[in-house]
Coordinates of N, CA and C in Angstrom, one line a residue:
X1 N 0.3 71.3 52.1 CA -0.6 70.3 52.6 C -1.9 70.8 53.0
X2 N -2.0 72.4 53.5 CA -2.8 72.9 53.9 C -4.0 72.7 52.9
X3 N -3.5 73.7 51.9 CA -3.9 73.6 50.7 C -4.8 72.4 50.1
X4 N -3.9 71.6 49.7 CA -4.9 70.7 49.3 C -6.0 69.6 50.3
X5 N -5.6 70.0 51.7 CA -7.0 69.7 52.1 C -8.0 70.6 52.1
X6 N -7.4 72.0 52.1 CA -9.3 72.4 51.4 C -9.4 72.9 50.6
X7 N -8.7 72.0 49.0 CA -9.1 71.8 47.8 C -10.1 70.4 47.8
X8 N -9.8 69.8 48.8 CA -10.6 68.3 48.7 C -12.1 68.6 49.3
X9 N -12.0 69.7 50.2 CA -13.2 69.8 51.2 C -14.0 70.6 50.4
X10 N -13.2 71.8 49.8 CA -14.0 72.4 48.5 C -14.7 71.6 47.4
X11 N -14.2 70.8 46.9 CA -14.7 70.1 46.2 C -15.5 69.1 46.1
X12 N -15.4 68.6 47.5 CA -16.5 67.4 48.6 C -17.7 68.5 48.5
X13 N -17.5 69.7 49.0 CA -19.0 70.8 49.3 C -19.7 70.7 48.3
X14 N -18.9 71.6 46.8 CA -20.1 71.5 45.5 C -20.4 70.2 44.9
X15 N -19.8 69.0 45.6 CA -20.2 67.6 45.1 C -21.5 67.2 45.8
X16 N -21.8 67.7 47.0 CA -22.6 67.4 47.8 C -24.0 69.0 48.0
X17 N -23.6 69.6 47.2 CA -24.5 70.8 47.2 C -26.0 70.5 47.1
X18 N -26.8 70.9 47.6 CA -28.7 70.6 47.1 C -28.8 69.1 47.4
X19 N -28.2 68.0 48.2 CA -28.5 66.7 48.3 C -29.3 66.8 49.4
X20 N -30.4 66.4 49.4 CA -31.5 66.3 50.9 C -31.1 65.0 51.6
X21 N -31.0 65.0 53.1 CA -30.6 64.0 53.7 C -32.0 62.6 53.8
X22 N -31.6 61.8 53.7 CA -32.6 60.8 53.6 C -33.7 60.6 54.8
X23 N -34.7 60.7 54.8 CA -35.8 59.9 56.1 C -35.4 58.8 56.6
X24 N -35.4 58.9 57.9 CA -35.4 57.3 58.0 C -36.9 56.9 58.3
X25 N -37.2 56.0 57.8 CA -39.0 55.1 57.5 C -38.3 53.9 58.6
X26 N -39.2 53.9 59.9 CA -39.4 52.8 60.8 C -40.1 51.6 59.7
X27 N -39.7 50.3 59.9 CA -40.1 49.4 58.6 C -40.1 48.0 60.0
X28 N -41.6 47.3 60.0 CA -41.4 46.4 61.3 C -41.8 45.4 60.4
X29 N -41.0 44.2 60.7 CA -40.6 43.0 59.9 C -41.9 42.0 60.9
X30 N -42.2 41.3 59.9 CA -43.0 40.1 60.9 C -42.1 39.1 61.3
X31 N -42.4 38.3 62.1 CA -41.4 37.2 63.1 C -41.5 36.5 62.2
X32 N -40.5 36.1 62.4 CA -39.6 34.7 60.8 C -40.3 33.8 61.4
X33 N -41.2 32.4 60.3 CA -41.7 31.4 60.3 C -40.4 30.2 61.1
X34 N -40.5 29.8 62.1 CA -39.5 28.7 62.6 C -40.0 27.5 61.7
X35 N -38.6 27.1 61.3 CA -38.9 25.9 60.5 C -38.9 24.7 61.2
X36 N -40.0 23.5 60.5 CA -40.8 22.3 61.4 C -39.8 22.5 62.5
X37 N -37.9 21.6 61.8 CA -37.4 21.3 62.8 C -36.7 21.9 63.9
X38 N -37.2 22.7 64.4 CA -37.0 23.7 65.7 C -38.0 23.8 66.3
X39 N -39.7 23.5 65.5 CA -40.8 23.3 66.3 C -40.6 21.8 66.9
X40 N -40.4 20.5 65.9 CA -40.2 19.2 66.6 C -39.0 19.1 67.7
X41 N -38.1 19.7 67.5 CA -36.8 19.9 69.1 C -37.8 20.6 70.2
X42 N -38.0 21.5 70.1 CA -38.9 21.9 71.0 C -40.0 21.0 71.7
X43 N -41.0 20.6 70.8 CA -41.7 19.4 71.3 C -41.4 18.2 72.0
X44 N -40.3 18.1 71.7 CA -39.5 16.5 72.2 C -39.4 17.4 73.3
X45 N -38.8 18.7 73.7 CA -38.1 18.8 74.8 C -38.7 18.7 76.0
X46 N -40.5 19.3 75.6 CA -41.6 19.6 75.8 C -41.9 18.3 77.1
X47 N -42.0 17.0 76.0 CA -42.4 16.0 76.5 C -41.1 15.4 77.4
X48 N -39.9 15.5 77.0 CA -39.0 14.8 78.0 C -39.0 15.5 79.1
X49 N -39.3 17.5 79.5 CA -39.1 17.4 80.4 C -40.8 16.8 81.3
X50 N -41.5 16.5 80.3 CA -42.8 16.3 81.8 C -42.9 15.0 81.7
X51 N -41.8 14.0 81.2 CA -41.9 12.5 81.5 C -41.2 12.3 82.4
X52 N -40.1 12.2 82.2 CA -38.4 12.2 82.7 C -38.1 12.9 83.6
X53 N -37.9 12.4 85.1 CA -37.4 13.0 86.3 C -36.2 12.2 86.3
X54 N -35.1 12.9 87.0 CA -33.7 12.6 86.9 C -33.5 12.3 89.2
X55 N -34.7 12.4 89.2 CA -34.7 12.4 91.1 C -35.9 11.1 91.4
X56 N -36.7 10.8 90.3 CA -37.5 9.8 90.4 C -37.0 8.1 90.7
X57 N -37.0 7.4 91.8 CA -36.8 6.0 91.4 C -37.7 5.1 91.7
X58 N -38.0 4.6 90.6 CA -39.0 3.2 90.6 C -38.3 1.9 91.3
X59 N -39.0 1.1 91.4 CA -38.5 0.0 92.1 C -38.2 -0.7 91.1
X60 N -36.9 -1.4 91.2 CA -36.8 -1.5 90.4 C -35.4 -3.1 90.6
X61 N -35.6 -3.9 90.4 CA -34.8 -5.1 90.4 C -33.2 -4.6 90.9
X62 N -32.4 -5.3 92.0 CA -31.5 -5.0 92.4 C -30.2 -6.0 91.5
X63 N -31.3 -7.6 91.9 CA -30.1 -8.7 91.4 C -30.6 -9.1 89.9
X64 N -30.1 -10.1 89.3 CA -31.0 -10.5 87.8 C -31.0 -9.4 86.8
X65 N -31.8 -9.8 85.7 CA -31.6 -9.0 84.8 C -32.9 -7.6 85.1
X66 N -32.9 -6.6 84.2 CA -33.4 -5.6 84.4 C -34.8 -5.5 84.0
X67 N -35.6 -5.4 84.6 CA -37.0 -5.6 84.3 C -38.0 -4.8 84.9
X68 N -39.0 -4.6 84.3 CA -40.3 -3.7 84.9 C -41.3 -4.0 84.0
X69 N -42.4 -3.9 84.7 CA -44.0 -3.9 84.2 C -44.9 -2.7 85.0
X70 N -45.5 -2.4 84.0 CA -46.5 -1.3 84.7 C -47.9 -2.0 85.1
X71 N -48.3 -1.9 86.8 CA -49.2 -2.2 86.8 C -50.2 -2.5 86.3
X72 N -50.8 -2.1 85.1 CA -52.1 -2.3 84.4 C -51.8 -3.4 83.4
X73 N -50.7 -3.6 83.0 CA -50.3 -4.7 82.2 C -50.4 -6.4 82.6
X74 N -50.5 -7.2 81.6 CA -50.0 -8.7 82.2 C -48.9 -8.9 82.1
X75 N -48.7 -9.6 83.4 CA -47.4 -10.0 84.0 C -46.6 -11.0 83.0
X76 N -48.0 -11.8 81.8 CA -47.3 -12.5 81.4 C -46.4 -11.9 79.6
X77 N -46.7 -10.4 79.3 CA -46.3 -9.8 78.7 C -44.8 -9.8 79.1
X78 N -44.3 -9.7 80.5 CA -42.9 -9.6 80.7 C -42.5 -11.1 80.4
X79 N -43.1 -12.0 80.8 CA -42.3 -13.3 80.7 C -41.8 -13.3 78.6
X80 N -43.3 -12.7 77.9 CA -42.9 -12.7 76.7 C -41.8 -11.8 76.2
X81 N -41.5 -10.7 76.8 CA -40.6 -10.0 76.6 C -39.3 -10.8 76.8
X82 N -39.5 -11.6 77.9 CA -38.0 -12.3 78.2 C -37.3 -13.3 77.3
X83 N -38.5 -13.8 76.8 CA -38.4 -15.2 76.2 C -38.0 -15.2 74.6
X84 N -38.5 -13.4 73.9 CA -38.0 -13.2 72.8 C -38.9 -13.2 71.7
X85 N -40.5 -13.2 72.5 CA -41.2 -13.7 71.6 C -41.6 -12.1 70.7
X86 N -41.1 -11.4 71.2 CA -41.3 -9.7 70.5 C -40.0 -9.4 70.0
X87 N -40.6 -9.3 68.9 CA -38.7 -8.6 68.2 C -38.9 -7.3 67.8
X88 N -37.9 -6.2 68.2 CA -38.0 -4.8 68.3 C -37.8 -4.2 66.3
X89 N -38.9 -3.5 65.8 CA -38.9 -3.2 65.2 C -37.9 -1.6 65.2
X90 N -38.0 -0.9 66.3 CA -37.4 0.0 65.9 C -35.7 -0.3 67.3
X91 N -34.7 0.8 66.6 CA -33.6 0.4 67.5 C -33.4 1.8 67.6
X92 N -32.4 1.8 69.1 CA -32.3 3.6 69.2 C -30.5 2.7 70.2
X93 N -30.0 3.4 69.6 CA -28.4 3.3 70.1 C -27.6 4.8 71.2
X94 N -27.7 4.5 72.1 CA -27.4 6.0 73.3 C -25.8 5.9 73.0
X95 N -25.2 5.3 72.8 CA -23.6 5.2 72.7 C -22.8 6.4 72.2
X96 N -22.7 6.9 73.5 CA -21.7 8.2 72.9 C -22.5 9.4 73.6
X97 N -23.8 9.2 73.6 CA -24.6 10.2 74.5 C -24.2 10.6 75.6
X98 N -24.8 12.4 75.7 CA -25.4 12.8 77.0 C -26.7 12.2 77.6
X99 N -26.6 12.5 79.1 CA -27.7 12.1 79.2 C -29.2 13.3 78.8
X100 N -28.6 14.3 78.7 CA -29.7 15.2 78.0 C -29.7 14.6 76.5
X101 N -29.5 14.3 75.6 CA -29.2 14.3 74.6 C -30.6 12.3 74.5
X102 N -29.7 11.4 75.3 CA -30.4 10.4 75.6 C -31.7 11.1 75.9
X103 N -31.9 11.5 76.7 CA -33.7 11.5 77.1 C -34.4 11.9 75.9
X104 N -33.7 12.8 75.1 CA -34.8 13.5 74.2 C -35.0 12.5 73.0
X105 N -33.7 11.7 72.8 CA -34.0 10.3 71.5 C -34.9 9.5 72.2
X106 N -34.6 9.3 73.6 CA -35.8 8.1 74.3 C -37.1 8.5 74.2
X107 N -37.8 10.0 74.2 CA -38.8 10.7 73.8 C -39.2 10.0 72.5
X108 N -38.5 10.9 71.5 CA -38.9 10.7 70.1 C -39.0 9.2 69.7
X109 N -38.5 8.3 70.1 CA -38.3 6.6 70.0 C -40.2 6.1 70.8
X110 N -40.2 6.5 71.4 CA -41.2 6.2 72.2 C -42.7 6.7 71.2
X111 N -42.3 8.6 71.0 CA -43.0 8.7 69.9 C -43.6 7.8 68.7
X112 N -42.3 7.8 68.7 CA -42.2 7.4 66.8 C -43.0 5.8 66.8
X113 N -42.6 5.0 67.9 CA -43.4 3.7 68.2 C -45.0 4.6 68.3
X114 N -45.5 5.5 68.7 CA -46.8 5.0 69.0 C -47.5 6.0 67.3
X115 N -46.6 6.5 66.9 CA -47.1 6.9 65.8 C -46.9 5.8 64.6
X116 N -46.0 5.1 64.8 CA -46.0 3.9 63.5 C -46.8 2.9 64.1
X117 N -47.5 2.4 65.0 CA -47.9 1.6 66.0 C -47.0 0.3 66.0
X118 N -45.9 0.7 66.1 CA -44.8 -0.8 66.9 C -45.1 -0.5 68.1
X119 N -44.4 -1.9 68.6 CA -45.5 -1.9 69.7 C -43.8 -2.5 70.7
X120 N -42.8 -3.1 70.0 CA -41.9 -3.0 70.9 C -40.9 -2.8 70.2
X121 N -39.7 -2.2 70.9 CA -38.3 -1.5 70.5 C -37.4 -2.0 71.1
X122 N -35.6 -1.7 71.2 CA -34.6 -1.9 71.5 C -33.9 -0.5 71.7
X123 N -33.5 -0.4 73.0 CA -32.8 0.4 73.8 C -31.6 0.2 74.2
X124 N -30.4 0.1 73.3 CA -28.8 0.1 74.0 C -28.6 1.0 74.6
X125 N -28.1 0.7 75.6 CA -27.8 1.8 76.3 C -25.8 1.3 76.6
X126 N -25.7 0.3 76.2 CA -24.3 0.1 76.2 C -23.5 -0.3 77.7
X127 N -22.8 -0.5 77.8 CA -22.0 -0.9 79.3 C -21.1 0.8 79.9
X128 N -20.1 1.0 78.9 CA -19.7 2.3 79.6 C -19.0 2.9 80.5
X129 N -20.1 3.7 81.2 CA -19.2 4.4 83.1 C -20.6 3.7 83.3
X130 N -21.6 3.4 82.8 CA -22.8 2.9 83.4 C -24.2 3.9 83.9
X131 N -23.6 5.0 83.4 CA -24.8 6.0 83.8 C -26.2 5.7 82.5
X132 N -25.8 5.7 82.0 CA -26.5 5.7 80.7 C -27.5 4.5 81.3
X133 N -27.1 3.2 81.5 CA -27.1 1.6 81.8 C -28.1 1.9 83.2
X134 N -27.8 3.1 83.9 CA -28.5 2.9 85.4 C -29.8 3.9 85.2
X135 N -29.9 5.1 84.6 CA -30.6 6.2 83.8 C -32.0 5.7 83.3
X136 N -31.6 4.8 82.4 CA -32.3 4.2 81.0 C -33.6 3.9 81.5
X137 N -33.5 2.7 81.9 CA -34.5 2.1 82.9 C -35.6 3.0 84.0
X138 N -34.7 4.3 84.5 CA -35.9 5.1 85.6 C -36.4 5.9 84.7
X139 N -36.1 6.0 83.2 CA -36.8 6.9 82.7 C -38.1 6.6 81.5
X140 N -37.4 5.2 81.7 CA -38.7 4.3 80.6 C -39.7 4.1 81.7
X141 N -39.4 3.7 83.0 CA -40.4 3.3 84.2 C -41.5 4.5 84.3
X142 N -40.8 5.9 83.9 CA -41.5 7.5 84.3 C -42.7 7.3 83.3
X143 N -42.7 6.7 81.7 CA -43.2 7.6 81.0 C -44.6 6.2 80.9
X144 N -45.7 7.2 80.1 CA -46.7 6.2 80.5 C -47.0 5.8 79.3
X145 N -46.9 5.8 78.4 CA -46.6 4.5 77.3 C -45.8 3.4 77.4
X146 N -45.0 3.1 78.2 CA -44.5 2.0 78.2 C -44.9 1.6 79.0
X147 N -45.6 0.1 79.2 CA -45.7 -1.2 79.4 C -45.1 -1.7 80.2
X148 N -43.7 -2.3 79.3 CA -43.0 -3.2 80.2 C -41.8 -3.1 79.7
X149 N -40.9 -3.4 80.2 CA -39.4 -3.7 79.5 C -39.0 -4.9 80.6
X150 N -37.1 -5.4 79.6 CA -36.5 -6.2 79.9 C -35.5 -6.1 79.4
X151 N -34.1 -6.7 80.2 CA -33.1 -7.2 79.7 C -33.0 -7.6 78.1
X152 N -32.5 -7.1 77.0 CA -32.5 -7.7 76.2 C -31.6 -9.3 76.2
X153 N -32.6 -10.4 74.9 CA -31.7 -11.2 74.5 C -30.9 -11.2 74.1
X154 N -29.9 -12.4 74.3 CA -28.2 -12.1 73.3 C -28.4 -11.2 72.3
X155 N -29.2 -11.9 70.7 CA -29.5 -11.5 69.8 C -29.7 -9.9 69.5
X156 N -30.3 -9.2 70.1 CA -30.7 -8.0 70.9 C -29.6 -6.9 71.9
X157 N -28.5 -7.7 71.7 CA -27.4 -6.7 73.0 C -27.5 -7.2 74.5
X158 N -28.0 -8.2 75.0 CA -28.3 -9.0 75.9 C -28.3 -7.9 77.1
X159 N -27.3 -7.7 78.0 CA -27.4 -6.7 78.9 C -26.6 -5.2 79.2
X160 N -26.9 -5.3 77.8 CA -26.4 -4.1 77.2 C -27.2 -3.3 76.5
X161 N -28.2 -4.2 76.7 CA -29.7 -3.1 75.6 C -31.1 -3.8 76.5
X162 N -32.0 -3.0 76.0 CA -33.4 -3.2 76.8 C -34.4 -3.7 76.0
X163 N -35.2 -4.8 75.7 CA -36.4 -4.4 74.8 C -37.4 -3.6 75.7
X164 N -38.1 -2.8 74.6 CA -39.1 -2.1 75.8 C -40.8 -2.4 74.9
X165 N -41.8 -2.4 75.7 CA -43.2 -3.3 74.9 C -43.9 -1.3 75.2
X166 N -44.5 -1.4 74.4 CA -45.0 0.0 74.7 C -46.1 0.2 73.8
X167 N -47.6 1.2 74.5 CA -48.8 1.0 74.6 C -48.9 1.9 73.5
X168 N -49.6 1.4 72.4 CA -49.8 2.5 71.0 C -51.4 2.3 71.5
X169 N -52.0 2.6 72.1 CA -53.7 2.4 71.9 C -54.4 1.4 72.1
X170 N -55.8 1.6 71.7 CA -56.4 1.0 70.7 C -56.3 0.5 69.6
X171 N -55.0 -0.1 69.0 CA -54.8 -0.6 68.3 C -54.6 -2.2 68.1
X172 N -54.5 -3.0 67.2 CA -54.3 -4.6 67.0 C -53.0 -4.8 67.5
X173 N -52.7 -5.5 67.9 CA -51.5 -6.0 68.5 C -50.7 -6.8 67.3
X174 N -50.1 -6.5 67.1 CA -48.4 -7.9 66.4 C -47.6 -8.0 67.1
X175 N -47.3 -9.5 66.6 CA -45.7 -10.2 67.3 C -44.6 -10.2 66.6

């Protein structure tokens, strides 16, 4: 047994005779390009955390349906919101959501209205354990594109969803 291990070692030696051992060459890679969607998650996160306080409460209707208007607004924008006369072009469904998970769609929703210029949306927030349902509302009141919201109509999820009116600009208004 002896033996043939140092026939093998013998043989390993003149197999490996005159081989120079390799350099190692330090080789410094540039930082990998992050792709868009890891720059846009970031961004949303960006903006939900400097909208969105989770300790913030607006005043905010105790009895009746759910409602707010932002001071600089007309009061009579809420009556229109009530009445139906705005139909929510874009819809955003929290059902199933975290509330981390919620804030950052309510971000992008809010976004995405002021970049398509809709001007009002639909916010289920669903019935639930009710966190979602009590959440929703202090977090649309924080951010300063929105206007005004309201109880949705039947049609709409009635009080189980919100329409919300929200400020794209200087831009034309539609109903």
């Amino acid at each position: 047994m002896k033996d043939n291990n140092y026939v093998d070692l013998s043989l390993f030696s003149t197999l490996i005779d005159g081989i120079k051992p390799l350099k190692q060459d330090t080789h410094y890679f540039k930082q990998p390009v992050k792709p868009k969607q890891q720059f846009e998650i970031k961004e949303r996160q960006i903006h939900v955390d400097s909208y969105f306080s989770d300790t913030y409460q607006p005043l905010l209707p105790i009895n009746g349906p759910m409602r707010w208007i932002n001071a600089n607004t007309d009061k009579l924008e809420l009556k229109r919101l009530r009445r139906g006369d705005y139909s929510p072009d874009l819809l955003l469904d929290l059902h199933g959501m975290r509330q981390a998970e919620a804030k950052l769609e309510l971000a992008a929703l809010i976004q995405a209205c002021v970049k398509q210029s809709t001007i009002c949306c639909c916010v289920m927030h669903g019935y639930g354990m009710g966190i979602l349902k009590q959440q929703t509302p202090m977090w649309l009141a924080q951010h300063p594109n929105v206007k005004a919201f309201h109880q949705a109509p039947k049609e709409w999820g009635g009080d189980a969803a919100l329409l919300v009116l929200i400020d794209i600009g200087e831009q034309p208004h539609r109903r």
